[in-house]
Short mmCIF file of C-alpha atoms in Angstrom, two decimals:
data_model
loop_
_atom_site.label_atom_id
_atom_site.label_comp_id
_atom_site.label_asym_id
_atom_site.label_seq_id
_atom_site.Cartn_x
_atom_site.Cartn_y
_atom_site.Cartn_z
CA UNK A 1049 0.00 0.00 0.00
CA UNK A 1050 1.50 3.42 -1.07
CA UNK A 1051 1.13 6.66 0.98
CA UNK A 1052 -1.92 7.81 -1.42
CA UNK A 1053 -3.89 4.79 -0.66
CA UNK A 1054 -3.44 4.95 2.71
CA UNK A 1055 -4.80 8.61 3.44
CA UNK A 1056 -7.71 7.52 1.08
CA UNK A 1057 -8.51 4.80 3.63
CA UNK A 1058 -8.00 6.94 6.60
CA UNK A 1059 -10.53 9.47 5.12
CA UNK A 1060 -13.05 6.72 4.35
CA UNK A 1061 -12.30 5.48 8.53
CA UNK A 1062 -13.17 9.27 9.72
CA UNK A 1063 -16.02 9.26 7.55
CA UNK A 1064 -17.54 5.62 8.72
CA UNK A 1065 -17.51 4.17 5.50
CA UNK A 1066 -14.99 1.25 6.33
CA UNK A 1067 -15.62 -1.75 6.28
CA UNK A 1068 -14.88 -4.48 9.02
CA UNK A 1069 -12.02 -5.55 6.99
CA UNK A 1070 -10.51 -2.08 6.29
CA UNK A 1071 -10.83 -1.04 9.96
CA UNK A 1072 -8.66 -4.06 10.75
CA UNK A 1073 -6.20 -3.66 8.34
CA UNK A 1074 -5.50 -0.28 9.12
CA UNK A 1075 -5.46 -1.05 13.12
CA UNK A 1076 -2.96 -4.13 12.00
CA UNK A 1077 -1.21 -1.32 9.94
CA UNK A 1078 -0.47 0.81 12.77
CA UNK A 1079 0.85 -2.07 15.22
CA UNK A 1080 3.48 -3.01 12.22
CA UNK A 1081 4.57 0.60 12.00
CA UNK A 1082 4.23 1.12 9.11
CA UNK A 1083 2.65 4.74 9.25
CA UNK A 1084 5.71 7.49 8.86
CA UNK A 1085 5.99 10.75 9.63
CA UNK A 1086 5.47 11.76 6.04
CA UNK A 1087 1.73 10.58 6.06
CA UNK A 1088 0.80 12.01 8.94
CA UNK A 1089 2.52 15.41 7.85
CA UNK A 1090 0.00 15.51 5.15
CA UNK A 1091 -2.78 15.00 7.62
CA UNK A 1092 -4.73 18.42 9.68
CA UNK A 1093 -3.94 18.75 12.83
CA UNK A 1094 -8.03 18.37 13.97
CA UNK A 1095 -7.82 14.65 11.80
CA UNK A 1096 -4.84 13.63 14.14
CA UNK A 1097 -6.84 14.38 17.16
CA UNK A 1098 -10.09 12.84 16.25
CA UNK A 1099 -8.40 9.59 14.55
CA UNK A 1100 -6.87 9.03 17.62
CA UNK A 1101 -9.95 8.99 19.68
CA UNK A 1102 -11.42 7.07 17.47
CA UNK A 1103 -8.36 4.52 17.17
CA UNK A 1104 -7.77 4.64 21.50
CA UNK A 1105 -11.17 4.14 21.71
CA UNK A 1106 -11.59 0.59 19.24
CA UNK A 1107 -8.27 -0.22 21.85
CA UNK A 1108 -10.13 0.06 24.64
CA UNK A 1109 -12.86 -2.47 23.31
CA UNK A 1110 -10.12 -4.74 22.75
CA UNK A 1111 -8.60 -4.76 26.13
CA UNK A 1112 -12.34 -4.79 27.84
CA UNK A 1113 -13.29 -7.73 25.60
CA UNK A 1114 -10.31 -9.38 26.73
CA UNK A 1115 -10.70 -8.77 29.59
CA UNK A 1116 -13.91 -10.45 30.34
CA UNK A 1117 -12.60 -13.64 28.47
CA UNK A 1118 -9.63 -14.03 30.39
CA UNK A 1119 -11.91 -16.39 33.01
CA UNK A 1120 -12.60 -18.95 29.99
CA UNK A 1121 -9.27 -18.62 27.92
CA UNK A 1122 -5.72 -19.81 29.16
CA UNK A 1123 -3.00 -17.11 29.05
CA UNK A 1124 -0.89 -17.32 25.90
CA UNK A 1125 2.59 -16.14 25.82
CA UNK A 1126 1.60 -14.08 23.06
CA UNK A 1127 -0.21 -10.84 23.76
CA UNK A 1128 -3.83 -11.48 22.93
CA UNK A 1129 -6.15 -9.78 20.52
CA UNK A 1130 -8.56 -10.18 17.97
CA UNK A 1131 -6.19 -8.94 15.46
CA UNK A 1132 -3.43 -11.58 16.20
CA UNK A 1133 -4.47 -13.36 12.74
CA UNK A 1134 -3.54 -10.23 10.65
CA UNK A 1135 -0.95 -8.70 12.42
CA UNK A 1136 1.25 -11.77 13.46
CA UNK A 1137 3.34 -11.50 16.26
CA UNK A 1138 3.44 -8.12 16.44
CA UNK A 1139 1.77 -6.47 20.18
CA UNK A 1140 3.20 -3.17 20.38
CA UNK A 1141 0.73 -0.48 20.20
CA UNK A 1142 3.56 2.10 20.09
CA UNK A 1143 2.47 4.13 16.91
CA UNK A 1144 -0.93 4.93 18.81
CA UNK A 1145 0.95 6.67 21.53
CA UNK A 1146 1.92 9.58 19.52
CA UNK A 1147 -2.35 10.04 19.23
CA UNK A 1148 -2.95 9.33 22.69
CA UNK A 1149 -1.31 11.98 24.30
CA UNK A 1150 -3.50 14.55 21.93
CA UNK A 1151 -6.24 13.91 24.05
CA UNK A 1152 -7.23 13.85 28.34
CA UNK A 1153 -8.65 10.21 28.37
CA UNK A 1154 -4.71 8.86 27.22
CA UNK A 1155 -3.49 9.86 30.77
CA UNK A 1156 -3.19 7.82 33.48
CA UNK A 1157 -2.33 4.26 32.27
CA UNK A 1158 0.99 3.86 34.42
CA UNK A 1159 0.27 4.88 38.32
CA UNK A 1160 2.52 7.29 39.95
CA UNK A 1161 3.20 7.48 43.37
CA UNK A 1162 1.40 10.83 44.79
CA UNK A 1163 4.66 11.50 46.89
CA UNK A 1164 6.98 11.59 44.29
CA UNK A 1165 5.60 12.58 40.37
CA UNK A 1166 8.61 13.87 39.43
CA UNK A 1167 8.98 13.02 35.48
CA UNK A 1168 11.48 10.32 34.43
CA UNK A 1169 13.38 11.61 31.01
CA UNK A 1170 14.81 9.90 28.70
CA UNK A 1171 18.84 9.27 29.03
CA UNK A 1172 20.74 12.47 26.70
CA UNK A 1173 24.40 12.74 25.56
CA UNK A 1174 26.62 12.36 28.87
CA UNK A 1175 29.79 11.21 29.31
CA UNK A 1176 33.03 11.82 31.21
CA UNK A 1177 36.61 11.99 29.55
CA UNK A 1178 39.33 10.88 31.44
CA UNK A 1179 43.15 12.01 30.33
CA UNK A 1180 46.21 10.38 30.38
CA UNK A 1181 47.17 12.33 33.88
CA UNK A 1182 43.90 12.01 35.08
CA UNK A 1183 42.43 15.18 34.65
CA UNK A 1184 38.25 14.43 34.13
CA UNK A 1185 35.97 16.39 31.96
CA UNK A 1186 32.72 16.01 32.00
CA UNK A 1187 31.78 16.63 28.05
CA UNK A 1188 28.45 17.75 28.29
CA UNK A 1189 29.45 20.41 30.63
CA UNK A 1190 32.71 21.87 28.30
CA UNK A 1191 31.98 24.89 25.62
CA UNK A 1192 31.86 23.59 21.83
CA UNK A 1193 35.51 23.50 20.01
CA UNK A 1194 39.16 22.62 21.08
CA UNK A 1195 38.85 21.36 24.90
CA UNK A 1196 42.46 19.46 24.97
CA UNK A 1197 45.54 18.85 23.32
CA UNK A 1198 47.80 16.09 24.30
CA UNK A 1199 50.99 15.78 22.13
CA UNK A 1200 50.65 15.95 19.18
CA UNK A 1201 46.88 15.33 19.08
CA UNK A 1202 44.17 18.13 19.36
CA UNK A 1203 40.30 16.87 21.06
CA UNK A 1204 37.28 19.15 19.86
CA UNK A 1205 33.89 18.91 20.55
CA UNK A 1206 31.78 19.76 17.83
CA UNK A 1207 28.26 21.71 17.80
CA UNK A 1208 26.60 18.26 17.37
CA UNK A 1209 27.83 16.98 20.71
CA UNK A 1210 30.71 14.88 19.19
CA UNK A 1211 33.85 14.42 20.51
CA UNK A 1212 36.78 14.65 17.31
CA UNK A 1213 40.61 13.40 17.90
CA UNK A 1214 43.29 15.20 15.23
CA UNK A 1215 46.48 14.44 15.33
CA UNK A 1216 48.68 16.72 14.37
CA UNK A 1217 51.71 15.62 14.99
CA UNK A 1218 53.57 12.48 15.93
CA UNK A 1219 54.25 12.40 19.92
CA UNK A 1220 54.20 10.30 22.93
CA UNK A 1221 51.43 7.88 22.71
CA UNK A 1222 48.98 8.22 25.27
CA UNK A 1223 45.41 6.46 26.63
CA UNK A 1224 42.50 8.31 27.07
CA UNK A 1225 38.59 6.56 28.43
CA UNK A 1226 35.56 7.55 27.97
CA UNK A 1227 32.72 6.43 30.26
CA UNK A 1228 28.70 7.01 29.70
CA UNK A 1229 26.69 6.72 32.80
CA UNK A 1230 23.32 4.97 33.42
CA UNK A 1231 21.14 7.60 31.37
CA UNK A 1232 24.29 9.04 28.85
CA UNK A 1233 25.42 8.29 25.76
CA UNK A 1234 27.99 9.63 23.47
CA UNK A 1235 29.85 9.54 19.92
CA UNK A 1236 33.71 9.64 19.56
CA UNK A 1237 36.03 10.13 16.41
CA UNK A 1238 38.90 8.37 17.26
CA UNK A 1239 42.51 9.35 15.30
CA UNK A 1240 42.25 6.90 12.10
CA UNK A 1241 38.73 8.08 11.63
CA UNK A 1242 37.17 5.73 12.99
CA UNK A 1243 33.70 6.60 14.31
CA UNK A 1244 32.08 5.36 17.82
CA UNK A 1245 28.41 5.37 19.68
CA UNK A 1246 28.74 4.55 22.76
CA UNK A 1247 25.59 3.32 25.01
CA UNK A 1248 24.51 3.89 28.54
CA UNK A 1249 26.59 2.45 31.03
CA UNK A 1250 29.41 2.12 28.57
CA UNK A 1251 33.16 2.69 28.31
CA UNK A 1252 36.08 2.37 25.77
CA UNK A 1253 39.93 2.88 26.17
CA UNK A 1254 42.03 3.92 23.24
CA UNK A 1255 45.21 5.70 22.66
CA UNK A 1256 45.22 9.23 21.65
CA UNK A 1257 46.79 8.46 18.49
CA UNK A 1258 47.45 4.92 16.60
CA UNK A 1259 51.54 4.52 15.35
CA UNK A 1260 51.90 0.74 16.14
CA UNK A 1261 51.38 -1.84 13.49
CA UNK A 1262 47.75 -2.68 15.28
CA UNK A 1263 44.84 -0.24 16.24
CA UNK A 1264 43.90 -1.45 19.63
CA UNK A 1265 40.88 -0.47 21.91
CA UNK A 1266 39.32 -1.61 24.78
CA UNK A 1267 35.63 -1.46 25.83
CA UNK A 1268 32.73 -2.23 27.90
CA UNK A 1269 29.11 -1.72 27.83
CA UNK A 1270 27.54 -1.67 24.30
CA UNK A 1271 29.41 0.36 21.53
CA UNK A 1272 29.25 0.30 18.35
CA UNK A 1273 31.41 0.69 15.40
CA UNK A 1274 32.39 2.11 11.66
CA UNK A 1275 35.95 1.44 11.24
CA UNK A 1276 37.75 3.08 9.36
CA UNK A 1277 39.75 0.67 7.01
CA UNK A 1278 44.00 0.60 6.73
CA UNK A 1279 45.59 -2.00 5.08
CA UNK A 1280 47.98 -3.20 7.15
CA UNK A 1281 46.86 -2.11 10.30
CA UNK A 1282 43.56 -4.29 11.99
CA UNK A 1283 41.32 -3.00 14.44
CA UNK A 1284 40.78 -5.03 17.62
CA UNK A 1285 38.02 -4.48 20.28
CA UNK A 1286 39.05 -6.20 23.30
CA UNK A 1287 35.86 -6.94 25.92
CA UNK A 1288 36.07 -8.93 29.09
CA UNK A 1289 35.42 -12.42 27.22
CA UNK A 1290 36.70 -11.65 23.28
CA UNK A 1291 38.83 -9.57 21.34
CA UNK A 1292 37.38 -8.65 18.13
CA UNK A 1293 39.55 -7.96 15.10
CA UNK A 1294 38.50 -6.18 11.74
CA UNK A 1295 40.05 -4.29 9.04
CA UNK A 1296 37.14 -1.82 8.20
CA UNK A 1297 33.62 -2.62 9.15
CA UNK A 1298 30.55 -1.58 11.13
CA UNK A 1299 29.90 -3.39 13.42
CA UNK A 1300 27.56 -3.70 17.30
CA UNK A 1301 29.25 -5.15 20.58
CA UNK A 1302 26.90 -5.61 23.47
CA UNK A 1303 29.16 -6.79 26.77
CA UNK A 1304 26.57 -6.23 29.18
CA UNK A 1305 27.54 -7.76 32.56
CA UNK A 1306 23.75 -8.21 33.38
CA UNK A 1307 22.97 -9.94 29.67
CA UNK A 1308 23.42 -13.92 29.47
CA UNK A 1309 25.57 -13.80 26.86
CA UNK A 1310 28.49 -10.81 25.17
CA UNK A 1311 26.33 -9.82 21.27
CA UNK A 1312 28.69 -8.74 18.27
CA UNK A 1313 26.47 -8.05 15.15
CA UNK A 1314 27.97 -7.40 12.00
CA UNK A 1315 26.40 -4.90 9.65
CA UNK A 1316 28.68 -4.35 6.90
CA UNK A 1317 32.63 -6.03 6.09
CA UNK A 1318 33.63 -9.66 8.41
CA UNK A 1319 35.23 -9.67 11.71
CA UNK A 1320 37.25 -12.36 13.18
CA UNK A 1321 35.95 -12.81 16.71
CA UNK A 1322 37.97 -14.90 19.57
CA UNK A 1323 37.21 -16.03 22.89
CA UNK A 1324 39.66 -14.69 25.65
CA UNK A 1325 40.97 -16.44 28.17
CA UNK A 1326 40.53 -15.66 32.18
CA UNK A 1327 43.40 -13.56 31.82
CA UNK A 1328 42.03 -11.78 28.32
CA UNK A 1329 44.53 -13.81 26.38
CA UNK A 1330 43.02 -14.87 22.89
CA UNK A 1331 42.60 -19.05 23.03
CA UNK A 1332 43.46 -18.94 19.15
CA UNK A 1333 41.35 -22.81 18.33
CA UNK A 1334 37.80 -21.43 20.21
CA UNK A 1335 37.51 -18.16 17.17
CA UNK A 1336 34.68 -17.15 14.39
CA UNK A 1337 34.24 -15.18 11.16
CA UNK A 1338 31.39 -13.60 10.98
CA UNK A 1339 29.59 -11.99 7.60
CA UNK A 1340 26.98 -9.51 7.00
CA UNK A 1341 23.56 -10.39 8.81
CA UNK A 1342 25.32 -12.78 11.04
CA UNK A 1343 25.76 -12.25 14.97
CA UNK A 1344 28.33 -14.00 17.62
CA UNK A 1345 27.04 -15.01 21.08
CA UNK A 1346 29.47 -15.54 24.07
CA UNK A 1347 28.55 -17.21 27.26
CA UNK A 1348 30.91 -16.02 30.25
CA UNK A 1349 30.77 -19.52 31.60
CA UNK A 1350 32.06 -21.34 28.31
CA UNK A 1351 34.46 -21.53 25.64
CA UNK A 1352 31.70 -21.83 22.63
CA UNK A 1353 30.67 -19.26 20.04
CA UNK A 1354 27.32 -19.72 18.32
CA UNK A 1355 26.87 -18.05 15.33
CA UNK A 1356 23.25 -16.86 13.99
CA UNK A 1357 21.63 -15.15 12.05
CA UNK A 1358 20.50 -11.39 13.39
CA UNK A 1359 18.32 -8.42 12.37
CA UNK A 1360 20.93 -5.40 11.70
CA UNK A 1361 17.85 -2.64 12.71
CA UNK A 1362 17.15 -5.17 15.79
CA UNK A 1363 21.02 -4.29 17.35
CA UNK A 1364 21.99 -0.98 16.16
CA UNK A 1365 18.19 0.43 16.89
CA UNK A 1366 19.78 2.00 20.34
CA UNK A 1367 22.01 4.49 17.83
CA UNK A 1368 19.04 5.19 16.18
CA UNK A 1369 17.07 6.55 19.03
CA UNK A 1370 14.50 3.71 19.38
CA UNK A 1371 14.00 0.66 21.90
CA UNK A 1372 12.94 -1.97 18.97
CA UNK A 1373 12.18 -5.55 20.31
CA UNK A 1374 11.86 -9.14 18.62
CA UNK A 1375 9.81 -11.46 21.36
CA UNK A 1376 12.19 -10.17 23.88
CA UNK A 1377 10.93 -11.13 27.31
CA UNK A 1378 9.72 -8.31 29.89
CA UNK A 1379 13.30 -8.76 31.79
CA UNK A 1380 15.08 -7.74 28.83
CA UNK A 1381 12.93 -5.47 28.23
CA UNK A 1382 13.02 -3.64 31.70
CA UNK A 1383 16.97 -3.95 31.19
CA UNK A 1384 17.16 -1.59 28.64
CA UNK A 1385 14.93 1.08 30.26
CA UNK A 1386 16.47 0.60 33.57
CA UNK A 1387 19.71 1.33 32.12
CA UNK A 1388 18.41 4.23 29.33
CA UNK A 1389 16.38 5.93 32.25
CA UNK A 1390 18.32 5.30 35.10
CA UNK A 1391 15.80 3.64 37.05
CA UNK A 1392 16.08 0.41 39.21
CA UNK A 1393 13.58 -2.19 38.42
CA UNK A 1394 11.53 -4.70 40.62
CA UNK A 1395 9.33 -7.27 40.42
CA UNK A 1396 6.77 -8.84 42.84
CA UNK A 1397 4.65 -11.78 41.98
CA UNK A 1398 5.04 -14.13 39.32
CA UNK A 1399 6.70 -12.78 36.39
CA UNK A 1400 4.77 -12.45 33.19
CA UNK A 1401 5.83 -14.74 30.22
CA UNK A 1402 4.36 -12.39 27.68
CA UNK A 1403 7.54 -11.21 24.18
CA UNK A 1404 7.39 -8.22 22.52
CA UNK A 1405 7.61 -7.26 19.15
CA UNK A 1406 7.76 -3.62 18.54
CA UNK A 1407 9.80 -0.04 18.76
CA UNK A 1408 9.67 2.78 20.49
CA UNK A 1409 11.57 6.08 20.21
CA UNK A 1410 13.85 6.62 23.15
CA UNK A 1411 13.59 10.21 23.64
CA UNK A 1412 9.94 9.25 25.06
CA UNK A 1413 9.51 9.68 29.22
CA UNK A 1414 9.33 6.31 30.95
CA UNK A 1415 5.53 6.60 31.65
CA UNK A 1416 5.14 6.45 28.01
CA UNK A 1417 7.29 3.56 27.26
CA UNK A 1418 5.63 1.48 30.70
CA UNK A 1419 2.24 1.26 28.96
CA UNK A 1420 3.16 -0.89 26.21
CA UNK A 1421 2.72 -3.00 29.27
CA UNK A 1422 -0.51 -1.82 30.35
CA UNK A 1423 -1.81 -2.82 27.03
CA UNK A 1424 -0.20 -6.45 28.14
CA UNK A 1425 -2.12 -6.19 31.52
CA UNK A 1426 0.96 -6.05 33.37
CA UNK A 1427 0.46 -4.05 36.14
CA UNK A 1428 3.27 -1.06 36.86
CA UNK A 1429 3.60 1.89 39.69
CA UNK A 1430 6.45 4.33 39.70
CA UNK A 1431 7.73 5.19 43.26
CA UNK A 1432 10.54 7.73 43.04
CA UNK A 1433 13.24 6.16 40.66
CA UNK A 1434 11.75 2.95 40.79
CA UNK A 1435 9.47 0.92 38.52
CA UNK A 1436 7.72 -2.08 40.37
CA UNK A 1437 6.18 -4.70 37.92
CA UNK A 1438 3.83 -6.55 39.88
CA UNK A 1439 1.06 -9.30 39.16
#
């Protein structure tokens, strides 16, 4: 369906002259976002609001019919709904958010504590650099242009929050980190060119300038990558379980401590990826190439890689700006917005077995990322800084 049939069919909605059929495909259309910002550019402001009435409102006979079936039915691990035939596997209402808050009866779906409704925002470009002699900047604090020079090289910061390395000229050789907090995130140029996003809760280590015959950095967290390519002259990302070597790529590393298992996904190029050794020596027999479309899981607790195949938009969605799932289960869920939000997370009662399917922009507050739960019947309060999840 182009963009030209589409507004004809949301006219003939508004109008009440769709049929059964049409009013399902277009709910089934917006829960496999498919609508862009282009279509609904070319709709009035007074359409928005009154389509998403009328679209919150056809939700809310979905969740009441549900509702009074749930005595009769036995919970699936799917989230249920009449449209689960058309619309697959897909649960996440998230394109009828953007209508809901147009209008009063939206509010309200995640509780807040009365004592503390102090609104949650999104995570925003924070990090601290740390210099060779120690000295700390904190990078969203420092004045746009040259904030450093360590021989040889020069460090801007450029109007778009990046942080640039130039060398200049050849000098000592020296390591710099730079470390995103719970809530931060934060892009890097390192000397070769090489381009860097680093996550919440992430770090990397890298020299100020690469001379040696390898280009060596070291990271934690989730980063990702778009190396620049030398002949000559591979790239290695060393984690806490592999080292990761490439000549020029892009490529995603996700070494959360918290995850079951260390992610590379490769985008564009091949990587060679090895397992390191309690020490972070390479064990050269337990190693993987990877190609485009492919990703590498590591366990902590073994020596085995298993390659797979991966959704590129799936792992490189946080650089985007969106939370996108793939029947990820609520604690992976929460994971991300506990560490995106900086929020701590419990749960009480019997945790729900539900997987999502779905995305979500990330500069969104927390309230209005909780209620693709709500629409799950998973119950959530906010006290404070802290999201309970409770049955």
């Amino acid at each position: 369906m182009d963009k030209k049939d589409f507004l004809i069919l949301l006219r003939k909605y508004q109008k009440g002259k769709a049929s059964k059929e049409e009013v399902d495909f277009l709910i089934a259309y917006y829960q496999l976002f498919e609508l862009q910002d282009d279509v609904l550019a070319e709709m009035k402001e007074q359409e928005k609001i009154v389509l998403g009435m009328e679209i919150k409102r056809k939700v809310d006979e979905m969740l009441g019919a549900e509702e009074e079936a749930l005595d009769t039915k036995p919970k699936s691990l799917w989230f249920r709904s009449p449209l689960v035939g058309l619309v697959a596997a897909t649960l996440l209402c998230v394109a009828l958010f953007a209508y809901w808050r147009y209008t009063p009866e939206g509010k309200g779906q995640v509780q807040v504590a009365e004592q503390d409704t102090a609104i949650i925002r999104p995570g925003k470009d924070d990090a601290v650099l740390t210099l060779a002699d120690g000295t700390q900047l904190i990078l969203n604090n420092e004045a746009d242009g040259v904030i450093s020079q360590q021989s040889g090289v020069t460090i801007e910061k450029t109007a778009d929050g990046e942080l640039v390395y130039h060398m200049k000229t050849q000098g000592e050789v020296l390591e710099n980190t730079i470390q995103t907090p719970r809530g931060g995130q934060y892009r890097l140029v390192l000397s070769d060119g090489t381009k860097v996003w680093l996550n919440a809760a992430s770090s990397i280590r890298f020299p100020t300038a690469f001379v040696a015959n390898e280009r060596r950095v070291d990271i934690s967290g989730e980063v990702y990558f778009e190396v620049k390519r030398e002949h000559g002259r591979p790239f290695k990302v060393f984690s806490e379980n592999q080292m990761i070597e490439v000549l020029g790529t892009h490529f995603n590393v996700n070494t959360y401590r918290e995850e079951t298992s260390n992610k590379t996904t490769l985008l564009e190029g091949s990587i060679k990826i090895t397992k390191l050794d309690k020490d972070r020596n390479p064990i050269p027999h337990i190693s993987k190439l990877l190609q485009p479309g492919q990703q590498a899981l590591i366990s902590p607790v073994n020596n085995h890689i298993v390659i797979e195949s991966a959704q590129n938009e799936d792992a490189v969605a946080w650089k985007d700006g969106y939370f996108k799932f793939n029947r990820d289960d609520l604690q992976t869920i929460m994971r991300q917005v506990a560490r995106w939000y900086d929020v701590e997370v419990e749960y009480q009662g019997e945790l729900s077995r539900d997987q999502f399917v779905g995305e979500i922009k990330r500069g969104e507050n927390i309230e209005e990322v909780l209620r693709i739960l709500k629409l799950n019947r998973i119950n959530v309060t906010i006290v404070g800084r802290k999201v309970i999840i409770y049955n």
